[in-house]
């Protein structure tokens, strides 16, 4: 056993350093005429050790237990292609500089519980053959697990990712637990493979989540019990090329995202870059997600995405479709999802026209379109207040008859009105047409209830 617990290392740890130790615990493998790697044949302990200089375990072999519990690494740390054949622990370890576990192989369980990574950490192409735990670990800089392989339980519960978390093309052969994890600006799972459960319960979502080309999914991935990003906005999720039938979303938390560097997969690897995703491909993603939401009965999420989808179609058509029809649909009845607005708008228009008619009523009734029974109402002998009240009643009644009337009586128009009072006639036609439109929507709502 080699026990360096509590020791402070001020010199670099490399092959030359280990040549002074007993051969029954230390062996060397020559990788090239000028490069050797160390093999630890017995347990080695660095608990509470402090490494002030670079640490080089490049291609090292740990044949027995290795413990770095609560150790501190101040400088560059290299575990590239290291082989851990037995139980390894980095519990509570702090890395203040770059640490590289790329292509490392962990044949037994490894524990990073509570570890803190203050600089970039690389686990790309690493293989975790047994369980690995990053429970409550904190990645304050980039965490790179590109093409990493997790053959057993991958435990990222309550892990903090304050920067980019890259799991693109990673393989999870068993359960991947991100419950309670907190993501920062971005998380990348592009083309990752999930053969077991993947949990995001109570996880704080990143600002952007890349799930493009995630097709190898054994069990449904549920994001409905996650929390919104730290900033409070929705998480942008990229789903192009993914198996959307295996991804459960809540559109209260997400909005669809189409990154400019989206790729098309031809074979096993993405290789064709799309600088601008075509409209048809965007439509396909929207329709797949809408179908998924509808099949699951998530109608609130369906409504949110359907509105976004309709806006996409209006925007694609451009011109009057975007600036006029889309604006009308939004304000008029929120694309049909707030039909009660039609009744409110009808009353608003009726009141607006009534206000205008309070100035034009006499001219309209006498010179354009006469409603006989209103002409017969006499109010000359009433007090001033009552005369005003009667006048306003006549105005709103006149407006209502024109606005809510299904048909205007041609006989009530004054002879020669179009030639003598063209503007008043045009205005009255506007009142009538707007009223017909309102009535049409109201009738449609009633018959579709």
Tab-separated table of C-alpha atoms in Angstrom:
chain	number	residue	atom	x	y	z
A	1	UNK	CA	0.000	0.000	0.000
A	2	UNK	CA	1.131	3.525	-0.800
A	3	UNK	CA	-0.332	6.158	1.499
A	4	UNK	CA	0.218	9.833	0.652
A	5	UNK	CA	-2.766	11.113	2.602
A	6	UNK	CA	-2.432	14.712	3.718
A	7	UNK	CA	0.830	15.215	1.829
A	8	UNK	CA	1.600	18.365	-0.165
A	9	UNK	CA	3.256	17.771	-3.548
A	10	UNK	CA	5.268	20.722	-4.807
A	11	UNK	CA	7.018	18.810	-7.593
A	12	UNK	CA	5.379	17.355	-10.676
A	13	UNK	CA	4.101	13.810	-10.457
A	14	UNK	CA	5.334	11.879	-13.490
A	15	UNK	CA	7.170	8.636	-14.229
A	16	UNK	CA	10.465	9.996	-12.878
A	17	UNK	CA	8.807	10.768	-9.571
A	18	UNK	CA	7.611	7.181	-9.103
A	19	UNK	CA	10.961	5.543	-9.854
A	20	UNK	CA	12.048	6.100	-6.259
A	21	UNK	CA	9.285	3.901	-4.836
A	22	UNK	CA	9.309	0.111	-4.162
A	23	UNK	CA	8.964	-2.123	-7.192
A	24	UNK	CA	6.486	-4.390	-5.451
A	25	UNK	CA	3.965	-1.496	-5.727
A	26	UNK	CA	5.240	0.349	-8.785
A	27	UNK	CA	5.858	-0.931	-12.293
A	28	UNK	CA	6.517	0.828	-15.589
A	29	UNK	CA	5.344	0.278	-19.141
A	30	UNK	CA	7.350	1.780	-21.958
A	31	UNK	CA	4.969	3.282	-24.491
A	32	UNK	CA	7.784	4.579	-26.685
A	33	UNK	CA	11.588	4.827	-26.453
A	34	UNK	CA	11.201	8.097	-24.572
A	35	UNK	CA	7.869	7.672	-22.782
A	36	UNK	CA	6.784	5.308	-20.025
A	37	UNK	CA	3.667	5.052	-17.913
A	38	UNK	CA	3.340	3.967	-14.348
A	39	UNK	CA	1.354	0.984	-13.043
A	40	UNK	CA	0.209	0.895	-9.438
A	41	UNK	CA	0.105	-2.717	-8.251
A	42	UNK	CA	-1.184	-2.065	-4.744
A	43	UNK	CA	-3.732	0.339	-3.212
A	44	UNK	CA	-2.760	3.990	-3.301
A	45	UNK	CA	-4.204	6.759	-1.146
A	46	UNK	CA	-4.044	10.506	-1.750
A	47	UNK	CA	-6.759	11.493	0.717
A	48	UNK	CA	-6.541	15.207	1.588
A	49	UNK	CA	-3.393	15.457	-0.508
A	50	UNK	CA	-2.506	18.811	-2.063
A	51	UNK	CA	-1.000	18.859	-5.564
A	52	UNK	CA	0.575	22.245	-6.239
A	53	UNK	CA	2.311	21.208	-9.470
A	54	UNK	CA	1.111	19.347	-12.563
A	55	UNK	CA	0.061	15.733	-12.137
A	56	UNK	CA	0.704	13.316	-14.983
A	57	UNK	CA	-1.023	9.914	-14.849
A	58	UNK	CA	-1.007	9.593	-18.639
A	59	UNK	CA	-1.722	5.926	-19.567
A	60	UNK	CA	-1.347	4.957	-15.918
A	61	UNK	CA	-2.737	1.642	-14.648
A	62	UNK	CA	-4.389	1.428	-11.249
A	63	UNK	CA	-4.662	-2.303	-10.528
A	64	UNK	CA	-5.939	-1.814	-7.009
A	65	UNK	CA	-8.037	0.732	-5.135
A	66	UNK	CA	-7.180	4.406	-5.639
A	67	UNK	CA	-8.462	7.138	-3.354
A	68	UNK	CA	-8.247	10.883	-4.012
A	69	UNK	CA	-10.881	11.777	-1.411
A	70	UNK	CA	-10.920	15.555	-0.667
A	71	UNK	CA	-7.623	15.998	-2.521
A	72	UNK	CA	-6.833	19.353	-4.115
A	73	UNK	CA	-5.301	19.782	-7.572
A	74	UNK	CA	-3.992	23.304	-8.175
A	75	UNK	CA	-2.445	22.702	-11.569
A	76	UNK	CA	-2.937	20.760	-14.779
A	77	UNK	CA	-4.009	17.160	-14.134
A	78	UNK	CA	-3.704	14.409	-16.727
A	79	UNK	CA	-5.475	11.042	-16.494
A	80	UNK	CA	-5.615	10.584	-20.269
A	81	UNK	CA	-6.190	6.895	-21.159
A	82	UNK	CA	-5.626	5.864	-17.568
A	83	UNK	CA	-6.964	2.425	-16.586
A	84	UNK	CA	-8.742	2.023	-13.266
A	85	UNK	CA	-9.168	-1.704	-12.608
A	86	UNK	CA	-10.482	-1.389	-9.081
A	87	UNK	CA	-12.615	0.912	-6.988
A	88	UNK	CA	-11.703	4.589	-7.357
A	89	UNK	CA	-12.870	7.586	-5.360
A	90	UNK	CA	-12.630	11.300	-6.089
A	91	UNK	CA	-15.200	12.176	-3.429
A	92	UNK	CA	-14.951	15.853	-2.473
A	93	UNK	CA	-11.930	16.360	-4.735
A	94	UNK	CA	-11.278	19.896	-5.991
A	95	UNK	CA	-9.735	20.627	-9.386
A	96	UNK	CA	-8.645	24.244	-9.801
A	97	UNK	CA	-7.107	23.719	-13.236
A	98	UNK	CA	-7.675	21.713	-16.389
A	99	UNK	CA	-8.292	18.008	-15.781
A	100	UNK	CA	-8.248	15.395	-18.525
A	101	UNK	CA	-9.889	11.971	-18.141
A	102	UNK	CA	-10.282	11.547	-21.905
A	103	UNK	CA	-10.260	7.893	-23.028
A	104	UNK	CA	-9.885	6.763	-19.429
A	105	UNK	CA	-11.361	3.358	-18.552
A	106	UNK	CA	-13.037	2.698	-15.230
A	107	UNK	CA	-13.510	-1.077	-14.913
A	108	UNK	CA	-14.933	-0.772	-11.415
A	109	UNK	CA	-17.085	1.816	-9.661
A	110	UNK	CA	-15.865	5.394	-9.453
A	111	UNK	CA	-17.185	8.122	-7.197
A	112	UNK	CA	-17.005	11.874	-7.866
A	113	UNK	CA	-19.533	12.734	-5.140
A	114	UNK	CA	-19.255	16.429	-4.247
A	115	UNK	CA	-16.234	16.972	-6.511
A	116	UNK	CA	-15.650	20.517	-7.753
A	117	UNK	CA	-14.282	21.283	-11.222
A	118	UNK	CA	-13.298	24.945	-11.469
A	119	UNK	CA	-11.788	24.669	-14.945
A	120	UNK	CA	-12.606	22.639	-18.050
A	121	UNK	CA	-12.948	18.918	-17.413
A	122	UNK	CA	-12.704	16.345	-20.181
A	123	UNK	CA	-14.183	12.859	-20.027
A	124	UNK	CA	-14.551	12.435	-23.789
A	125	UNK	CA	-14.339	8.812	-24.973
A	126	UNK	CA	-14.093	7.676	-21.352
A	127	UNK	CA	-15.648	4.319	-20.492
A	128	UNK	CA	-17.422	3.744	-17.194
A	129	UNK	CA	-17.918	-0.035	-17.058
A	130	UNK	CA	-19.422	-0.040	-13.598
A	131	UNK	CA	-21.426	2.570	-11.709
A	132	UNK	CA	-20.266	6.181	-11.704
A	133	UNK	CA	-21.524	8.893	-9.400
A	134	UNK	CA	-21.257	12.637	-9.890
A	135	UNK	CA	-23.886	13.251	-7.221
A	136	UNK	CA	-23.691	16.875	-6.047
A	137	UNK	CA	-20.578	17.478	-8.106
A	138	UNK	CA	-20.118	21.014	-9.444
A	139	UNK	CA	-18.789	21.794	-12.915
A	140	UNK	CA	-18.017	25.513	-12.904
A	141	UNK	CA	-16.564	25.372	-16.402
A	142	UNK	CA	-17.147	23.171	-19.445
A	143	UNK	CA	-17.941	19.512	-18.757
A	144	UNK	CA	-17.122	17.399	-21.804
A	145	UNK	CA	-18.453	13.817	-21.963
A	146	UNK	CA	-18.387	13.569	-25.767
A	147	UNK	CA	-18.643	9.923	-26.853
A	148	UNK	CA	-18.361	8.732	-23.264
A	149	UNK	CA	-19.785	5.275	-22.561
A	150	UNK	CA	-21.738	4.514	-19.403
A	151	UNK	CA	-22.240	0.751	-19.180
A	152	UNK	CA	-23.930	0.905	-15.810
A	153	UNK	CA	-25.730	3.469	-13.648
A	154	UNK	CA	-24.676	7.052	-14.427
A	155	UNK	CA	-25.550	9.132	-11.406
A	156	UNK	CA	-25.676	12.908	-12.011
A	157	UNK	CA	-28.258	13.602	-9.323
A	158	UNK	CA	-28.144	17.207	-8.027
A	159	UNK	CA	-25.072	17.877	-10.153
A	160	UNK	CA	-24.438	21.518	-11.043
A	161	UNK	CA	-23.369	22.482	-14.570
A	162	UNK	CA	-22.573	26.193	-14.608
A	163	UNK	CA	-21.249	26.117	-18.150
A	164	UNK	CA	-21.685	23.900	-21.202
A	165	UNK	CA	-22.475	20.245	-20.518
A	166	UNK	CA	-21.540	18.167	-23.538
A	167	UNK	CA	-22.896	14.602	-23.752
A	168	UNK	CA	-23.075	14.494	-27.535
A	169	UNK	CA	-22.780	10.971	-28.961
A	170	UNK	CA	-22.507	9.543	-25.444
A	171	UNK	CA	-23.920	6.065	-24.807
A	172	UNK	CA	-25.959	5.288	-21.709
A	173	UNK	CA	-26.439	1.520	-21.519
A	174	UNK	CA	-28.285	1.745	-18.206
A	175	UNK	CA	-30.082	4.367	-16.126
A	176	UNK	CA	-28.896	7.964	-16.409
A	177	UNK	CA	-30.133	9.957	-13.435
A	178	UNK	CA	-30.113	13.754	-13.812
A	179	UNK	CA	-32.766	14.274	-11.125
A	180	UNK	CA	-32.311	17.598	-9.375
A	181	UNK	CA	-29.404	18.540	-11.637
A	182	UNK	CA	-28.982	22.204	-12.459
A	183	UNK	CA	-27.868	23.113	-15.973
A	184	UNK	CA	-26.397	26.402	-17.080
A	185	UNK	CA	-26.434	27.997	-20.546
A	186	UNK	CA	-26.412	24.835	-22.658
A	187	UNK	CA	-26.578	21.055	-22.602
A	188	UNK	CA	-25.748	18.962	-25.648
A	189	UNK	CA	-27.058	15.398	-26.028
A	190	UNK	CA	-26.888	15.340	-29.815
A	191	UNK	CA	-26.921	11.774	-31.211
A	192	UNK	CA	-26.664	10.307	-27.700
A	193	UNK	CA	-27.965	6.777	-27.087
A	194	UNK	CA	-30.183	5.836	-24.159
A	195	UNK	CA	-30.693	2.118	-23.522
A	196	UNK	CA	-32.144	2.529	-20.022
A	197	UNK	CA	-34.145	5.088	-18.090
A	198	UNK	CA	-33.114	8.706	-18.232
A	199	UNK	CA	-34.506	10.921	-15.520
A	200	UNK	CA	-34.771	14.697	-15.410
A	201	UNK	CA	-37.173	14.938	-12.440
A	202	UNK	CA	-36.814	18.322	-10.707
A	203	UNK	CA	-33.852	19.168	-12.922
A	204	UNK	CA	-33.285	22.827	-13.766
A	205	UNK	CA	-33.207	22.997	-17.554
A	206	UNK	CA	-30.486	24.800	-19.519
A	207	UNK	CA	-31.161	27.828	-21.686
A	208	UNK	CA	-30.702	25.575	-24.710
A	209	UNK	CA	-30.947	21.792	-24.956
A	210	UNK	CA	-29.682	19.938	-28.018
A	211	UNK	CA	-31.451	16.619	-28.645
A	212	UNK	CA	-30.902	16.445	-32.398
A	213	UNK	CA	-30.580	12.954	-33.904
A	214	UNK	CA	-31.429	11.251	-30.619
A	215	UNK	CA	-33.043	8.169	-32.116
A	216	UNK	CA	-31.702	5.257	-30.064
A	217	UNK	CA	-34.031	5.604	-27.052
A	218	UNK	CA	-35.329	2.570	-25.183
A	219	UNK	CA	-37.698	4.340	-22.795
A	220	UNK	CA	-39.544	7.642	-22.904
A	221	UNK	CA	-37.626	10.678	-21.685
A	222	UNK	CA	-39.924	12.812	-19.530
A	223	UNK	CA	-39.199	16.539	-19.184
A	224	UNK	CA	-42.617	17.521	-17.824
A	225	UNK	CA	-41.452	17.477	-14.200
A	226	UNK	CA	-38.384	19.618	-14.803
A	227	UNK	CA	-37.912	23.259	-13.814
A	228	UNK	CA	-37.426	26.201	-16.214
A	229	UNK	CA	-33.935	27.624	-16.804
A	230	UNK	CA	-32.347	29.741	-14.111
A	231	UNK	CA	-33.170	32.943	-15.950
A	232	UNK	CA	-36.876	32.080	-15.937
A	233	UNK	CA	-37.299	31.948	-19.717
A	234	UNK	CA	-38.237	28.845	-21.644
A	235	UNK	CA	-35.634	26.255	-22.579
A	236	UNK	CA	-34.887	26.167	-26.304
A	237	UNK	CA	-34.841	22.545	-27.443
A	238	UNK	CA	-33.517	21.244	-30.761
A	239	UNK	CA	-35.309	18.084	-31.925
A	240	UNK	CA	-34.467	17.867	-35.620
A	241	UNK	CA	-33.865	14.228	-36.548
A	242	UNK	CA	-34.838	12.957	-33.076
A	243	UNK	CA	-37.359	10.241	-32.240
A	244	UNK	CA	-39.953	12.653	-30.904
A	245	UNK	CA	-42.317	9.819	-29.976
A	246	UNK	CA	-39.911	8.991	-27.109
A	247	UNK	CA	-39.606	12.539	-25.748
A	248	UNK	CA	-42.299	13.974	-23.478
A	249	UNK	CA	-42.403	17.771	-23.336
A	250	UNK	CA	-44.339	20.528	-21.667
A	251	UNK	CA	-44.454	23.612	-23.857
A	252	UNK	CA	-44.838	25.736	-20.738
A	253	UNK	CA	-41.141	24.916	-20.270
A	254	UNK	CA	-39.880	24.622	-23.858
A	255	UNK	CA	-39.818	26.289	-27.232
A	256	UNK	CA	-38.616	24.597	-30.401
A	257	UNK	CA	-35.171	25.598	-31.587
A	258	UNK	CA	-33.472	25.078	-34.945
A	259	UNK	CA	-29.713	25.777	-34.682
A	260	UNK	CA	-28.003	26.976	-37.820
A	261	UNK	CA	-25.482	24.120	-37.763
A	262	UNK	CA	-28.096	21.377	-37.902
A	263	UNK	CA	-26.890	18.268	-39.719
A	264	UNK	CA	-28.515	15.518	-41.734
A	265	UNK	CA	-27.524	11.979	-40.844
A	266	UNK	CA	-26.417	9.729	-43.691
A	267	UNK	CA	-25.444	6.462	-42.085
A	268	UNK	CA	-24.089	6.392	-38.572
A	269	UNK	CA	-22.726	9.919	-38.412
A	270	UNK	CA	-24.094	13.394	-39.150
A	271	UNK	CA	-22.198	14.787	-42.088
A	272	UNK	CA	-24.285	17.208	-44.136
A	273	UNK	CA	-24.567	20.653	-42.567
A	274	UNK	CA	-27.728	22.685	-43.133
A	275	UNK	CA	-27.002	26.375	-42.721
A	276	UNK	CA	-30.698	27.230	-42.797
A	277	UNK	CA	-33.212	24.506	-42.017
A	278	UNK	CA	-35.910	24.447	-44.671
A	279	UNK	CA	-39.468	25.411	-43.896
A	280	UNK	CA	-40.721	21.893	-44.685
A	281	UNK	CA	-38.312	20.342	-42.184
A	282	UNK	CA	-39.413	22.776	-39.485
A	283	UNK	CA	-43.037	21.971	-40.259
A	284	UNK	CA	-42.290	18.275	-39.886
A	285	UNK	CA	-40.841	18.786	-36.402
A	286	UNK	CA	-43.781	20.942	-35.338
A	287	UNK	CA	-46.330	18.432	-36.573
A	288	UNK	CA	-44.595	15.503	-34.856
A	289	UNK	CA	-44.484	17.340	-31.537
A	290	UNK	CA	-48.103	18.474	-31.899
A	291	UNK	CA	-49.191	14.891	-32.544
A	292	UNK	CA	-47.249	13.700	-29.502
A	293	UNK	CA	-48.853	16.356	-27.288
A	294	UNK	CA	-52.348	15.610	-28.582
A	295	UNK	CA	-51.952	11.844	-28.142
A	296	UNK	CA	-50.893	12.392	-24.534
A	297	UNK	CA	-53.738	14.796	-23.807
A	298	UNK	CA	-51.416	17.697	-22.993
A	299	UNK	CA	-53.812	20.226	-24.490
A	300	UNK	CA	-52.381	23.297	-22.778
A	301	UNK	CA	-48.986	22.503	-24.286
A	302	UNK	CA	-50.700	21.662	-27.583
A	303	UNK	CA	-52.327	25.102	-27.640
A	304	UNK	CA	-49.042	26.883	-26.951
A	305	UNK	CA	-47.203	25.048	-29.717
A	306	UNK	CA	-50.095	25.241	-32.179
A	307	UNK	CA	-50.123	29.024	-31.862
A	308	UNK	CA	-46.377	29.079	-32.455
A	309	UNK	CA	-46.850	26.779	-35.446
A	310	UNK	CA	-49.522	29.017	-36.976
A	311	UNK	CA	-47.254	32.017	-36.539
A	312	UNK	CA	-44.498	30.095	-38.315
A	313	UNK	CA	-46.815	29.495	-41.286
A	314	UNK	CA	-47.940	33.138	-41.458
A	315	UNK	CA	-44.329	34.303	-41.192
A	316	UNK	CA	-43.296	31.958	-43.994
A	317	UNK	CA	-45.991	33.345	-46.299
A	318	UNK	CA	-44.926	36.872	-45.383
A	319	UNK	CA	-46.468	40.135	-46.524
A	320	UNK	CA	-50.149	40.623	-45.745
A	321	UNK	CA	-50.350	37.135	-44.232
A	322	UNK	CA	-47.822	37.999	-41.532
A	323	UNK	CA	-48.516	41.661	-40.912
A	324	UNK	CA	-52.305	41.642	-41.298
A	325	UNK	CA	-53.816	38.160	-41.008
A	326	UNK	CA	-51.475	37.024	-38.240
A	327	UNK	CA	-52.026	40.218	-36.264
A	328	UNK	CA	-55.779	39.893	-36.717
A	329	UNK	CA	-55.785	36.238	-35.608
A	330	UNK	CA	-53.721	37.053	-32.547
A	331	UNK	CA	-55.726	40.000	-31.282
A	332	UNK	CA	-59.155	38.916	-32.509
A	333	UNK	CA	-59.409	35.519	-30.761
A	334	UNK	CA	-55.883	34.245	-30.173
A	335	UNK	CA	-56.006	31.906	-33.159
A	336	UNK	CA	-59.328	30.466	-31.987
A	337	UNK	CA	-58.173	29.579	-28.458
A	338	UNK	CA	-59.835	32.580	-26.794
A	339	UNK	CA	-63.163	32.750	-28.633
A	340	UNK	CA	-64.730	34.880	-25.910
A	341	UNK	CA	-62.679	37.756	-27.303
A	342	UNK	CA	-65.061	37.895	-30.293
A	343	UNK	CA	-67.960	38.912	-28.036
A	344	UNK	CA	-65.789	41.490	-26.315
A	345	UNK	CA	-64.551	42.932	-29.616
A	346	UNK	CA	-68.136	43.069	-30.935
A	347	UNK	CA	-69.223	45.135	-27.952
A	348	UNK	CA	-66.141	47.356	-28.276
A	349	UNK	CA	-66.818	48.036	-31.968
A	350	UNK	CA	-70.499	48.710	-31.255
A	351	UNK	CA	-69.553	51.233	-28.553
A	352	UNK	CA	-66.936	52.880	-30.773
A	353	UNK	CA	-69.388	53.262	-33.652
A	354	UNK	CA	-72.026	54.502	-31.197
A	355	UNK	CA	-69.630	57.186	-30.004
A	356	UNK	CA	-68.938	58.266	-33.595
A	357	UNK	CA	-72.644	58.162	-34.379
A	358	UNK	CA	-73.411	60.448	-31.479
A	359	UNK	CA	-71.978	63.163	-33.738
A	360	UNK	CA	-73.415	61.843	-37.016
A	361	UNK	CA	-76.750	60.367	-35.961
A	362	UNK	CA	-79.020	63.141	-37.253
A	363	UNK	CA	-77.303	63.259	-40.651
A	364	UNK	CA	-77.264	59.497	-40.984
A	365	UNK	CA	-80.922	59.041	-40.036
A	366	UNK	CA	-82.200	61.938	-42.082
A	367	UNK	CA	-79.958	61.809	-45.165
A	368	UNK	CA	-78.572	58.295	-45.518
A	369	UNK	CA	-80.495	55.482	-43.847
A	370	UNK	CA	-83.730	56.177	-42.010
A	371	UNK	CA	-85.197	54.024	-39.254
A	372	UNK	CA	-88.808	55.211	-39.044
A	373	UNK	CA	-89.746	54.347	-35.501
A	374	UNK	CA	-86.736	56.301	-34.185
A	375	UNK	CA	-87.914	59.370	-36.132
A	376	UNK	CA	-91.255	59.253	-34.299
A	377	UNK	CA	-89.742	59.469	-30.819
A	378	UNK	CA	-90.434	63.020	-29.662
A	379	UNK	CA	-88.424	64.462	-26.856
A	380	UNK	CA	-88.709	68.218	-27.308
A	381	UNK	CA	-90.883	68.728	-24.239
A	382	UNK	CA	-88.538	66.787	-21.916
A	383	UNK	CA	-85.901	68.290	-19.663
A	384	UNK	CA	-82.394	68.715	-20.991
A	385	UNK	CA	-81.057	65.693	-19.115
A	386	UNK	CA	-83.867	63.441	-20.340
A	387	UNK	CA	-83.421	64.724	-23.882
A	388	UNK	CA	-79.732	63.729	-23.745
A	389	UNK	CA	-80.653	60.293	-22.412
A	390	UNK	CA	-83.282	59.811	-25.118
A	391	UNK	CA	-80.815	60.962	-27.758
A	392	UNK	CA	-78.135	58.521	-26.595
A	393	UNK	CA	-80.692	55.701	-26.565
A	394	UNK	CA	-81.609	56.557	-30.135
A	395	UNK	CA	-77.922	56.586	-31.137
A	396	UNK	CA	-77.040	53.214	-29.598
A	397	UNK	CA	-80.270	51.689	-30.945
A	398	UNK	CA	-79.604	52.994	-34.442
A	399	UNK	CA	-76.005	51.679	-34.296
A	400	UNK	CA	-77.158	48.299	-33.001
A	401	UNK	CA	-79.726	47.900	-35.778
A	402	UNK	CA	-77.121	48.615	-38.446
A	403	UNK	CA	-74.248	46.792	-36.727
A	404	UNK	CA	-76.087	43.670	-35.639
A	405	UNK	CA	-78.569	43.587	-38.525
A	406	UNK	CA	-78.191	40.658	-40.855
A	407	UNK	CA	-79.690	42.622	-43.733
A	408	UNK	CA	-80.125	46.299	-44.535
A	409	UNK	CA	-83.453	47.413	-46.036
A	410	UNK	CA	-82.676	49.044	-49.393
A	411	UNK	CA	-85.959	50.974	-49.164
A	412	UNK	CA	-84.692	52.872	-46.115
A	413	UNK	CA	-81.812	54.448	-48.010
A	414	UNK	CA	-82.437	58.010	-49.166
A	415	UNK	CA	-82.661	58.523	-52.898
A	416	UNK	CA	-79.353	59.654	-54.413
A	417	UNK	CA	-77.466	59.061	-51.159
A	418	UNK	CA	-74.349	57.682	-52.828
A	419	UNK	CA	-73.975	60.791	-54.978
A	420	UNK	CA	-75.033	63.362	-52.351
A	421	UNK	CA	-73.395	61.844	-49.220
A	422	UNK	CA	-70.712	59.391	-50.405
A	423	UNK	CA	-68.572	59.533	-47.244
A	424	UNK	CA	-71.487	59.013	-44.870
A	425	UNK	CA	-72.710	56.132	-47.003
A	426	UNK	CA	-69.242	54.531	-47.063
A	427	UNK	CA	-68.939	54.933	-43.298
A	428	UNK	CA	-72.342	53.287	-42.711
A	429	UNK	CA	-71.327	50.388	-44.956
A	430	UNK	CA	-68.182	49.943	-42.864
A	431	UNK	CA	-70.314	49.745	-39.719
A	432	UNK	CA	-72.545	47.171	-41.370
A	433	UNK	CA	-69.688	45.038	-42.776
A	434	UNK	CA	-67.789	44.988	-39.468
A	435	UNK	CA	-71.024	43.956	-37.781
A	436	UNK	CA	-71.581	41.159	-40.290
A	437	UNK	CA	-68.046	39.880	-39.656
A	438	UNK	CA	-68.642	39.893	-35.898
A	439	UNK	CA	-71.958	38.114	-36.290
A	440	UNK	CA	-70.371	35.533	-38.584
A	441	UNK	CA	-67.761	34.662	-35.970
A	442	UNK	CA	-70.381	34.586	-33.203
A	443	UNK	CA	-72.624	32.216	-35.177
A	444	UNK	CA	-69.643	29.992	-35.964
A	445	UNK	CA	-68.681	29.844	-32.263
A	446	UNK	CA	-72.240	28.936	-31.251
A	447	UNK	CA	-72.516	26.117	-33.794
A	448	UNK	CA	-69.088	24.677	-32.882
A	449	UNK	CA	-69.681	24.533	-29.139
